[in-house]
Amino acid sequence: CHNREYKGICNIGHRPTFASGDDNQTVEVHMFDFHKNIYGEDIEIKFIRKIRDEKKFPSKASLALQIKKDRQKALQYFSC
């Protein structure tokens, strides 16, 4: 996977739906069609387009549904 580019989506924020009381930001990246364990590895992230602002969802299920929509929007963007 060195020097390869993968498409995906990323969230940078406070995870308000899970309200841990921790004010630290997290960075979460989901790469499409990628199935290797790379924890502890260095990666470079290139930001292309913002999909939406961070917001608190009423439930984990509604957040999961929104993430599916975000993924679809990103896949449509990459298919152009």
CSV table of N, CA and C in Angstrom, one decimal:
chain,number,residue,atom,x,y,z
A,1,CYS,N,0.8,-1.2,0.0
A,1,CYS,CA,0.0,0.0,0.0
A,1,CYS,C,0.9,1.3,0.0
A,2,HIS,N,2.2,1.2,0.0
A,2,HIS,CA,3.0,2.3,0.0
A,2,HIS,C,2.9,3.1,-1.4
A,3,ASN,N,2.8,4.4,-1.3
A,3,ASN,CA,2.7,5.3,-2.5
A,3,ASN,C,1.5,5.0,-3.3
A,4,ARG,N,0.4,4.5,-2.7
A,4,ARG,CA,-0.8,4.3,-3.4
A,4,ARG,C,-1.8,5.3,-2.9
A,5,GLU,N,-2.8,5.6,-3.7
A,5,GLU,CA,-3.9,6.5,-3.3
A,5,GLU,C,-5.2,5.7,-3.2
A,6,TYR,N,-5.9,6.0,-2.2
A,6,TYR,CA,-7.2,5.3,-1.9
A,6,TYR,C,-8.2,6.4,-1.7
A,7,LYS,N,-9.4,6.2,-2.2
A,7,LYS,CA,-10.5,7.2,-2.0
A,7,LYS,C,-11.2,6.8,-0.7
A,8,GLY,N,-11.8,7.9,-0.1
A,8,GLY,CA,-12.5,7.6,1.1
A,8,GLY,C,-13.1,8.8,1.7
A,9,ILE,N,-13.6,8.7,2.9
A,9,ILE,CA,-14.2,9.9,3.6
A,9,ILE,C,-13.5,10.0,5.0
A,10,CYS,N,-13.5,11.2,5.5
A,10,CYS,CA,-12.8,11.5,6.8
A,10,CYS,C,-13.7,12.4,7.6
A,11,ASN,N,-13.7,12.2,8.9
A,11,ASN,CA,-14.3,13.1,9.9
A,11,ASN,C,-13.3,13.6,10.8
A,12,ILE,N,-13.3,14.9,11.0
A,12,ILE,CA,-12.5,15.6,12.0
A,12,ILE,C,-13.4,16.3,12.9
A,13,GLY,N,-13.4,16.0,14.2
A,13,GLY,CA,-14.3,16.7,15.1
A,13,GLY,C,-14.3,16.1,16.5
A,14,HIS,N,-15.4,16.4,17.2
A,14,HIS,CA,-15.5,16.0,18.6
A,14,HIS,C,-16.5,14.9,18.9
A,15,ARG,N,-17.0,14.3,17.8
A,15,ARG,CA,-18.0,13.2,18.0
A,15,ARG,C,-19.1,13.5,18.9
A,16,PRO,N,-19.9,14.6,18.6
A,16,PRO,CA,-20.9,15.0,19.5
A,16,PRO,C,-22.0,14.0,19.8
A,17,THR,N,-22.3,13.1,18.9
A,17,THR,CA,-23.3,12.1,19.1
A,17,THR,C,-23.0,11.2,20.3
A,18,PHE,N,-21.7,11.0,20.5
A,18,PHE,CA,-21.2,10.1,21.6
A,18,PHE,C,-20.8,10.8,22.9
A,19,ALA,N,-20.9,12.1,22.9
A,19,ALA,CA,-20.7,13.0,24.1
A,19,ALA,C,-20.0,12.4,25.2
A,20,SER,N,-18.7,12.2,25.0
A,20,SER,CA,-17.8,11.6,26.1
A,20,SER,C,-17.4,12.6,27.1
A,21,GLY,N,-17.7,13.9,26.9
A,21,GLY,CA,-17.2,14.9,27.8
A,21,GLY,C,-15.8,15.3,27.5
A,22,ASP,N,-15.1,14.6,26.6
A,22,ASP,CA,-13.8,14.9,26.2
A,22,ASP,C,-13.8,15.9,25.1
A,23,ASP,N,-13.0,17.0,25.3
A,23,ASP,CA,-13.1,18.1,24.3
A,23,ASP,C,-12.0,17.9,23.2
A,24,ASN,N,-11.3,16.8,23.2
A,24,ASN,CA,-10.3,16.5,22.2
A,24,ASN,C,-11.0,16.2,20.8
A,25,GLN,N,-10.4,16.6,19.8
A,25,GLN,CA,-10.8,16.3,18.4
A,25,GLN,C,-10.3,14.9,18.0
A,26,THR,N,-11.0,14.2,17.2
A,26,THR,CA,-10.5,13.0,16.6
A,26,THR,C,-10.5,13.1,15.1
A,27,VAL,N,-9.7,12.3,14.5
A,27,VAL,CA,-9.6,12.2,13.0
A,27,VAL,C,-10.0,10.7,12.7
A,28,GLU,N,-11.0,10.5,11.9
A,28,GLU,CA,-11.4,9.1,11.5
A,28,GLU,C,-11.5,9.1,10.0
A,29,VAL,N,-10.8,8.1,9.4
A,29,VAL,CA,-10.8,8.0,8.0
A,29,VAL,C,-11.3,6.6,7.6
A,30,HIS,N,-12.2,6.6,6.6
A,30,HIS,CA,-12.7,5.3,6.1
A,30,HIS,C,-12.3,5.3,4.6
A,31,MET,N,-11.4,4.4,4.2
A,31,MET,CA,-11.0,4.3,2.9
A,31,MET,C,-11.8,3.2,2.2
A,32,PHE,N,-12.3,3.5,1.0
A,32,PHE,CA,-13.2,2.6,0.2
A,32,PHE,C,-12.3,1.5,-0.3
A,33,ASP,N,-12.9,0.3,-0.2
A,33,ASP,CA,-12.3,-0.9,-0.8
A,33,ASP,C,-10.8,-1.1,-0.2
A,34,PHE,N,-10.7,-0.9,1.1
A,34,PHE,CA,-9.4,-1.1,1.7
A,34,PHE,C,-9.6,-2.0,2.9
A,35,HIS,N,-8.9,-3.1,3.0
A,35,HIS,CA,-9.1,-4.1,4.1
A,35,HIS,C,-7.9,-4.6,4.8
A,36,LYS,N,-6.9,-3.6,5.0
A,36,LYS,CA,-5.7,-4.0,5.7
A,36,LYS,C,-5.6,-3.3,7.0
A,37,ASN,N,-4.9,-3.9,8.0
A,37,ASN,CA,-4.7,-3.3,9.3
A,37,ASN,C,-3.5,-2.4,9.2
A,38,ILE,N,-3.7,-1.1,9.3
A,38,ILE,CA,-2.6,-0.1,9.2
A,38,ILE,C,-2.5,0.7,10.4
A,39,TYR,N,-3.1,0.3,11.5
A,39,TYR,CA,-2.9,1.1,12.8
A,39,TYR,C,-1.5,1.2,13.1
A,40,GLY,N,-1.1,2.4,13.5
A,40,GLY,CA,0.3,2.7,13.8
A,40,GLY,C,1.2,3.1,12.6
A,41,GLU,N,0.6,3.0,11.4
A,41,GLU,CA,1.3,3.4,10.2
A,41,GLU,C,1.1,4.9,9.9
A,42,ASP,N,2.0,5.6,9.3
A,42,ASP,CA,1.8,6.9,8.8
A,42,ASP,C,1.1,7.0,7.5
A,43,ILE,N,0.1,7.9,7.4
A,43,ILE,CA,-0.6,8.0,6.1
A,43,ILE,C,-0.7,9.5,5.8
A,44,GLU,N,-0.9,9.9,4.6
A,44,GLU,CA,-1.1,11.3,4.2
A,44,GLU,C,-2.6,11.4,3.7
A,45,ILE,N,-3.3,12.4,4.2
A,45,ILE,CA,-4.7,12.6,3.8
A,45,ILE,C,-4.7,13.8,3.0
A,46,LYS,N,-5.4,13.7,1.8
A,46,LYS,CA,-5.6,14.9,0.9
A,46,LYS,C,-7.1,15.2,1.0
A,47,PHE,N,-7.4,16.4,1.3
A,47,PHE,CA,-8.8,16.8,1.4
A,47,PHE,C,-9.2,17.5,0.1
A,48,ILE,N,-10.3,17.0,-0.5
A,48,ILE,CA,-10.8,17.5,-1.8
A,48,ILE,C,-12.0,18.3,-1.7
A,49,ARG,N,-13.0,17.8,-0.9
A,49,ARG,CA,-14.2,18.6,-0.8
A,49,ARG,C,-14.9,18.3,0.6
A,50,LYS,N,-15.5,19.3,1.1
A,50,LYS,CA,-16.2,19.1,2.4
A,50,LYS,C,-17.6,18.7,2.1
A,51,ILE,N,-18.1,17.7,2.8
A,51,ILE,CA,-19.5,17.2,2.5
A,51,ILE,C,-20.5,17.9,3.4
A,52,ARG,N,-20.1,18.0,4.7
A,52,ARG,CA,-21.1,18.7,5.6
A,52,ARG,C,-20.4,19.0,6.9
A,53,ASP,N,-21.0,19.9,7.7
A,53,ASP,CA,-20.5,20.3,9.0
A,53,ASP,C,-20.8,19.1,10.0
A,54,GLU,N,-20.1,19.1,11.1
A,54,GLU,CA,-20.4,18.1,12.2
A,54,GLU,C,-21.6,18.5,12.9
A,55,LYS,N,-22.4,17.5,13.3
A,55,LYS,CA,-23.6,17.8,14.1
A,55,LYS,C,-23.9,16.6,15.0
A,56,LYS,N,-24.7,16.9,16.0
A,56,LYS,CA,-25.1,15.8,16.9
A,56,LYS,C,-26.4,15.1,16.4
A,57,PHE,N,-26.4,13.8,16.3
A,57,PHE,CA,-27.5,13.0,15.8
A,57,PHE,C,-28.2,12.5,17.0
A,58,PRO,N,-29.6,12.3,16.9
A,58,PRO,CA,-30.3,11.8,18.0
A,58,PRO,C,-30.0,10.3,18.4
A,59,SER,N,-29.4,9.6,17.5
A,59,SER,CA,-29.1,8.2,17.8
A,59,SER,C,-27.9,7.7,17.0
A,60,LYS,N,-27.4,6.6,17.4
A,60,LYS,CA,-26.3,5.9,16.6
A,60,LYS,C,-26.8,5.5,15.2
A,61,ALA,N,-28.1,5.0,15.2
A,61,ALA,CA,-28.7,4.6,14.0
A,61,ALA,C,-28.9,5.8,13.0
A,62,SER,N,-29.3,6.9,13.4
A,62,SER,CA,-29.4,8.1,12.5
A,62,SER,C,-28.1,8.6,12.0
A,63,LEU,N,-27.0,8.5,12.9
A,63,LEU,CA,-25.7,8.8,12.5
A,63,LEU,C,-25.2,7.8,11.4
A,64,ALA,N,-25.4,6.5,11.6
A,64,ALA,CA,-25.0,5.5,10.6
A,64,ALA,C,-25.7,5.8,9.3
A,65,LEU,N,-27.0,6.1,9.3
A,65,LEU,CA,-27.7,6.4,8.1
A,65,LEU,C,-27.1,7.6,7.4
A,66,GLN,N,-26.7,8.7,8.1
A,66,GLN,CA,-26.1,9.8,7.5
A,66,GLN,C,-24.7,9.5,6.9
A,67,ILE,N,-24.0,8.7,7.6
A,67,ILE,CA,-22.6,8.3,7.1
A,67,ILE,C,-22.8,7.5,5.8
A,68,LYS,N,-23.8,6.7,5.7
A,68,LYS,CA,-24.1,6.0,4.4
A,68,LYS,C,-24.4,7.0,3.3
A,69,LYS,N,-25.2,8.1,3.6
A,69,LYS,CA,-25.4,9.1,2.6
A,69,LYS,C,-24.2,9.9,2.3
A,70,ASP,N,-23.3,10.2,3.3
A,70,ASP,CA,-22.1,10.9,3.0
A,70,ASP,C,-21.2,10.0,2.1
A,71,ARG,N,-21.2,8.7,2.3
A,71,ARG,CA,-20.4,7.8,1.5
A,71,ARG,C,-20.8,7.8,0.1
A,72,GLN,N,-22.2,7.8,-0.1
A,72,GLN,CA,-22.7,7.8,-1.4
A,72,GLN,C,-22.4,9.1,-2.2
A,73,LYS,N,-22.5,10.2,-1.4
A,73,LYS,CA,-22.1,11.5,-2.0
A,73,LYS,C,-20.7,11.5,-2.5
A,74,ALA,N,-19.8,11.0,-1.6
A,74,ALA,CA,-18.4,10.9,-2.0
A,74,ALA,C,-18.1,10.0,-3.2
A,75,LEU,N,-18.8,8.9,-3.2
A,75,LEU,CA,-18.6,8.0,-4.4
A,75,LEU,C,-19.1,8.6,-5.7
A,76,GLN,N,-20.2,9.4,-5.6
A,76,GLN,CA,-20.7,10.1,-6.8
A,76,GLN,C,-19.6,11.1,-7.2
A,77,TYR,N,-19.0,11.8,-6.3
A,77,TYR,CA,-18.0,12.8,-6.6
A,77,TYR,C,-16.8,12.2,-7.3
A,78,PHE,N,-16.4,11.0,-6.8
A,78,PHE,CA,-15.2,10.4,-7.3
A,78,PHE,C,-15.5,9.7,-8.7
A,79,SER,N,-16.8,9.4,-9.0
A,79,SER,CA,-17.1,8.8,-10.3
A,79,SER,C,-17.1,9.8,-11.4
A,80,CYS,N,-17.0,11.1,-11.1
A,80,CYS,CA,-17.0,12.1,-12.2
A,80,CYS,C,-15.7,12.2,-12.9
